[in-house]
Structure formats: C-alpha cells, structure tokens
Amino acid sequence: MTLCLLATLPLVSSAQQWLTVKTGGGISTAIGPAGITPGLATTFGLGYKHQLSNRLIAEGNILLDGRSMSYPTGVPDANDQMIYFLAGGSYVQVPLTIQYKIPFRKKELKPYRTGQPSSYFFIEGGPYLSYGLAVTPFLDASIIASYEGGDDSITLAQQEPRKLDVGIVAGMGVNFKLGDKGKYRLSVGTRANYGMLNVYKDTRLGTSSNFSAVGYLALDINLTKRKHIKHRW
C-alpha cells in the first residue's frame, strides 16, 4: 500500500512538500536470545514528506542507525560474574511510512481547500529496508565447536552476519508550526523498528532479529509556498 501511494506522488502536484532533518535516540535490543541486555540506539538523517490528502502524508527517510546490545556468554569471570559480549552495528535505514494526521483544532476550510493546522497529533507506519555498514553479532563458540570436524561444520562464511534487514516501523508524535509564515514545522515523536530477518546467516547459531525504540526530533522545511492544498475527498 505504501509503495502504491508513493507511486502517485508525481500526480499530486498541488500538495505540500517538506524536506525533513531527523535526529534521536533510544534503546536497542534483539528478539530471540534469552538474558540479553538492551543498549543504546541512535538515529540521524534526512527525509522527504509529501501530502497525499488533508489527513495523509507519505514520508521517506535515509537514516544512519546505530544499535548496541549485550549478549550473555554463559561463561563466568574470576568473580563468578557473567561475561557479556557487546554486539550491534550501524545501518543505513530507509523507512517508508504513511502518517495519519489528527489536528488539535478544527482546520480552516474553504471550497475544495484546506489549510495546514498549527499543530496536530499523528500516527504512522510502514516497511523499512536497511543495510549494515558494520554488524557484530554474538557467535556462541560452543555451538560452532559442536559441529567442527563433521560434514556439516559451520564455515566462516556461514558465521558472517546478515547485512540486509527488512522490517516494519510504527510510531506516533506531534507536529507544531514554527513561526507565522509556516516555513518550518517541528515534529516530536517516537518510533519502534522490528526486524524480520535473522541476523545470523546460519540458523544453527540461533535466532536474533533487530528491535529498537527511539524518540526523535524532526525539523520540516516547507518546499512549497502554498497556504492551502486542493482536495476533493
């Protein structure tokens, strides 16, 4: 649905358009392993917003995502404390989302035209694609050793992490107009990213999929001078 809507963007020439700068941070973890300790997640990048209707906005981002977490190794140190392995990585993430706007106030209406509300609440969701620039997973040495020497041994290539990740993103936030001219807007929101692919190439090493929850600030810069958008719905 997201891709179909984005394909119609060139046809909606009278809509509002924004360039957005986004930065934020939160927590990062992995779904699957037991006893994992969440770590820090960071995000920064640029995006483009295109208004589809008076309530729907399509957004695409190119973000640099950093993620860290600690896996329990099952091995105690000299003080009988669990040794943890720091894992994670940095990804270039491209999420495509659709935002649904809920204005705080009733908007100014004119025949077939609607103005931008001074502030509104929104919910959003869609798919994302990311590529790992540097990915470090936890490789359990005991599992690798159990297959060593046999015909089905785990090779070095199979121990390499999967760099490609595909998942879904969902979030919510508020958007405010900055100043009287409507050139700039500020978004304060939160997003959750759920990866659907196993980080390990070989499933014998276990299952581990990315998950992060971040809060962010985004500055929207209006690329059009229109005070209203035309609509017939």
C-alpha positions as a printed NumPy array, in Angstrom:
array([[  0.   ,   0.   ,   0.   ],
       [  2.859,   2.356,   0.866],
       [  4.629,   1.781,  -2.462],
       [  1.406,   2.297,  -4.423],
       [  0.744,   5.59 ,  -2.655],
       [  4.298,   6.798,  -3.193],
       [  3.982,   5.981,  -6.901],
       [  1.142,   8.512,  -7.158],
       [  3.195,  11.384,  -5.746],
       [  4.124,  12.937,  -9.12 ],
       [  0.411,  13.145,  -9.943],
       [ -0.39 ,  15.145,  -6.809],
       [  1.311,  18.336,  -7.93 ],
       [ -0.737,  20.717,  -5.75 ],
       [  0.24 ,  19.062,  -2.451],
       [  2.529,  20.358,   0.262],
       [  6.104,  19.048,   0.282],
       [  8.746,  19.16 ,   3.017],
       [ 12.411,  18.384,   3.482],
       [ 12.952,  16.997,   6.974],
       [ 16.027,  16.64 ,   9.187],
       [ 15.662,  13.992,  11.904],
       [ 17.755,  13.007,  14.929],
       [ 17.096,  10.975,  18.056],
       [ 17.981,   8.035,  20.244],
       [ 16.586,   5.306,  22.452],
       [ 17.073,   1.64 ,  23.266],
       [ 18.124,  -1.257,  21.072],
       [ 17.871,  -4.991,  21.655],
       [ 17.428,  -8.29 ,  19.841],
       [ 14.387, -10.546,  19.75 ],
       [ 15.194, -14.205,  20.375],
       [ 18.137, -14.663,  22.765],
       [ 17.413, -15.006,  26.481],
       [ 19.055, -12.74 ,  29.031],
       [ 20.099, -10.066,  26.565],
       [ 20.795,  -6.572,  27.945],
       [ 19.435,  -3.698,  25.812],
       [ 21.811,  -0.97 ,  24.721],
       [ 21.809,   2.417,  23.036],
       [ 20.151,   3.188,  19.714],
       [ 20.846,   6.362,  17.727],
       [ 19.345,   7.701,  14.516],
       [ 20.108,  10.646,  12.263],
       [ 19.284,  11.545,   8.674],
       [ 17.206,  13.33 ,   6.069],
       [ 13.748,  12.732,   4.667],
       [ 11.031,  13.903,   2.315],
       [  7.343,  14.374,   3.1  ],
       [  4.549,  14.629,   0.558],
       [  0.939,  15.393,   1.44 ],
       [ -1.475,  12.938,  -0.163],
       [ -4.696,  14.335,   1.278],
       [ -5.831,  16.592,   4.095],
       [ -5.169,  13.745,   6.576],
       [ -2.466,  11.554,   4.928],
       [  1.251,  12.302,   4.496],
       [  3.79 ,   9.983,   2.861],
       [  7.315,  10.123,   4.274],
       [ 10.587,   8.547,   3.19 ],
       [ 13.848,   8.777,   5.153],
       [ 17.506,   7.892,   4.716],
       [ 18.818,   7.351,   8.245],
       [ 22.084,   6.286,   9.822],
       [ 21.09 ,   3.908,  12.62 ],
       [ 23.411,   2.788,  15.392],
       [ 22.471,  -0.165,  17.597],
       [ 24.175,  -1.896,  20.541],
       [ 23.257,  -4.667,  22.989],
       [ 24.969,  -7.192,  25.294],
       [ 24.595, -10.974,  24.94 ],
       [ 25.254, -13.289,  27.929],
       [ 28.086, -15.671,  27.   ],
       [ 27.262, -18.299,  29.622],
       [ 30.842, -18.026,  30.923],
       [ 31.557, -16.517,  34.396],
       [ 34.615, -14.402,  35.162],
       [ 37.015, -14.807,  38.131],
       [ 34.437, -13.215,  40.439],
       [ 31.71 , -15.588,  39.236],
       [ 30.001, -12.76 ,  37.32 ],
       [ 28.538, -13.368,  33.895],
       [ 30.689, -12.206,  30.976],
       [ 28.715, -10.292,  28.342],
       [ 29.548,  -9.835,  24.671],
       [ 28.888,  -6.35 ,  23.242],
       [ 27.21 ,  -6.643,  19.837],
       [ 25.25 ,  -4.434,  17.465],
       [ 26.09 ,  -2.446,  14.388],
       [ 25.455,   0.582,  12.237],
       [ 22.875,   0.5  ,   9.45 ],
       [ 21.692,   2.729,   6.647],
       [ 17.923,   2.506,   7.069],
       [ 15.288,   3.562,   4.527],
       [ 11.789,   3.574,   6.088],
       [  8.692,   4.433,   4.029],
       [  5.736,   5.431,   6.17 ],
       [  2.244,   6.851,   5.892],
       [  1.203,   9.387,   8.544],
       [ -2.394,   9.949,   9.582],
       [ -2.974,  13.441,  10.973],
       [ -5.339,  14.253,  13.834],
       [ -5.497,  18.084,  14.211],
       [ -5.767,  19.55 ,  17.704],
       [ -8.131,  22.206,  16.367],
       [-10.686,  22.399,  13.623],
       [ -8.954,  23.468,  10.423],
       [ -9.783,  26.45 ,   8.277],
       [-11.932,  25.231,   5.401],
       [-12.555,  26.783,   2.003],
       [-14.224,  25.269,  -1.057],
       [-12.084,  22.264,  -2.043],
       [ -9.181,  23.644,   0.002],
       [ -7.858,  23.1  ,   3.472],
       [ -5.14 ,  24.908,   5.398],
       [ -2.342,  23.391,   7.424],
       [ -3.256,  23.052,  11.124],
       [ -0.961,  24.869,  13.541],
       [ -0.459,  21.606,  15.458],
       [ -1.602,  18.017,  15.106],
       [ -1.122,  14.531,  16.52 ],
       [ -0.137,  11.753,  14.104],
       [  0.283,   8.012,  13.92 ],
       [  2.443,   6.36 ,  11.27 ],
       [  3.565,   3.014,   9.952],
       [  5.154,   1.221,   7.037],
       [  8.052,  -1.002,   5.917],
       [ 11.773,  -0.368,   6.125],
       [ 14.882,  -1.676,   4.377],
       [ 18.326,  -1.36 ,   5.952],
       [ 21.878,  -2.304,   5.044],
       [ 24.524,  -2.978,   7.682],
       [ 27.734,  -0.994,   7.362],
       [ 29.29 ,  -2.773,  10.358],
       [ 27.391,  -5.619,  12.05 ],
       [ 28.776,  -7.591,  15.008],
       [ 26.635, -10.497,  16.304],
       [ 27.345, -12.858,  19.192],
       [ 28.716, -16.201,  17.968],
       [ 28.453, -18.99 ,  20.547],
       [ 31.815, -20.793,  20.405],
       [ 30.347, -23.954,  21.949],
       [ 27.807, -24.291,  19.118],
       [ 30.495, -23.797,  16.469],
       [ 32.746, -26.376,  18.19 ],
       [ 29.932, -28.963,  18.323],
       [ 29.792, -29.048,  14.504],
       [ 33.544, -28.762,  13.936],
       [ 35.211, -31.623,  12.07 ],
       [ 31.994, -33.004,  10.575],
       [ 30.499, -32.761,   7.119],
       [ 28.036, -30.142,   8.364],
       [ 30.568, -27.905,  10.112],
       [ 29.765, -24.203,  10.315],
       [ 32.063, -22.405,   7.886],
       [ 33.485, -18.912,   8.287],
       [ 31.157, -17.692,   5.546],
       [ 28.152, -19.047,   7.466],
       [ 29.353, -17.216,  10.586],
       [ 29.208, -13.871,   8.801],
       [ 26.267, -11.699,   9.907],
       [ 23.459, -10.873,   7.53 ],
       [ 23.857,  -7.249,   6.474],
       [ 20.431,  -6.851,   4.885],
       [ 17.465,  -6.306,   7.188],
       [ 13.797,  -5.864,   6.304],
       [ 11.151,  -4.955,   8.833],
       [  8.282,  -2.742,   9.868],
       [  8.228,   0.625,  11.602],
       [  5.383,   2.14 ,  13.628],
       [  5.178,   5.323,  15.628],
       [  3.335,   8.385,  16.832],
       [  4.044,  12.006,  17.648],
       [  3.   ,  15.635,  17.488],
       [  3.79 ,  18.28 ,  14.88 ],
       [  3.887,  22.056,  15.518],
       [  4.158,  25.065,  13.25 ],
       [  7.161,  27.296,  13.964],
       [  6.576,  30.997,  13.324],
       [  3.735,  32.72 ,  11.498],
       [  4.789,  32.057,   7.904],
       [  4.574,  28.268,   8.123],
       [  8.007,  27.747,   6.554],
       [  9.154,  25.428,   9.343],
       [  7.481,  22.759,  11.44 ],
       [  8.769,  20.683,  14.353],
       [  7.909,  17.035,  14.969],
       [  8.415,  15.301,  18.328],
       [  7.771,  11.593,  18.051],
       [  8.707,   8.023,  18.78 ],
       [  9.208,   5.022,  16.511],
       [  9.597,   1.279,  17.003],
       [ 11.572,  -0.739,  14.432],
       [ 11.072,  -4.509,  14.238],
       [ 13.402,  -6.538,  12.017],
       [ 12.   ,  -9.629,  10.32 ],
       [ 15.261, -11.304,   9.208],
       [ 17.648, -13.393,  11.309],
       [ 20.973, -11.623,  11.906],
       [ 22.833, -14.945,  11.573],
       [ 23.241, -16.484,   8.126],
       [ 23.156, -19.983,   9.639],
       [ 20.166, -20.686,  11.895],
       [ 22.225, -23.254,  13.844],
       [ 23.871, -20.263,  15.526],
       [ 20.475, -19.249,  16.884],
       [ 17.812, -16.688,  16.07 ],
       [ 18.265, -12.987,  16.635],
       [ 16.281, -10.177,  14.991],
       [ 16.741,  -6.446,  15.471],
       [ 14.402,  -4.298,  17.534],
       [ 14.739,  -0.675,  18.598],
       [ 12.533,   2.042,  20.072],
       [ 13.674,   5.636,  19.609],
       [ 12.431,   9.125,  20.322],
       [ 13.261,  11.818,  17.807],
       [ 13.071,  15.482,  16.847],
       [ 12.473,  16.419,  13.216],
       [ 12.602,  19.83 ,  11.571],
       [ 10.354,  20.111,   8.494],
       [ 11.267,  22.726,   5.885],
       [  8.427,  23.62 ,   3.529],
       [  9.423,  23.275,  -0.144],
       [  6.233,  24.928,  -1.414],
       [  4.684,  28.353,  -0.884],
       [  1.072,  27.183,  -0.864],
       [ -1.011,  28.074,   2.172],
       [ -3.696,  25.536,   1.213],
       [ -3.902,  22.213,  -0.587],
       [ -6.646,  21.272,  -3.005],
       [ -8.691,  18.226,  -2.226],
       [-11.922,  16.557,  -3.291],
       [-12.273,  13.949,  -0.568]])
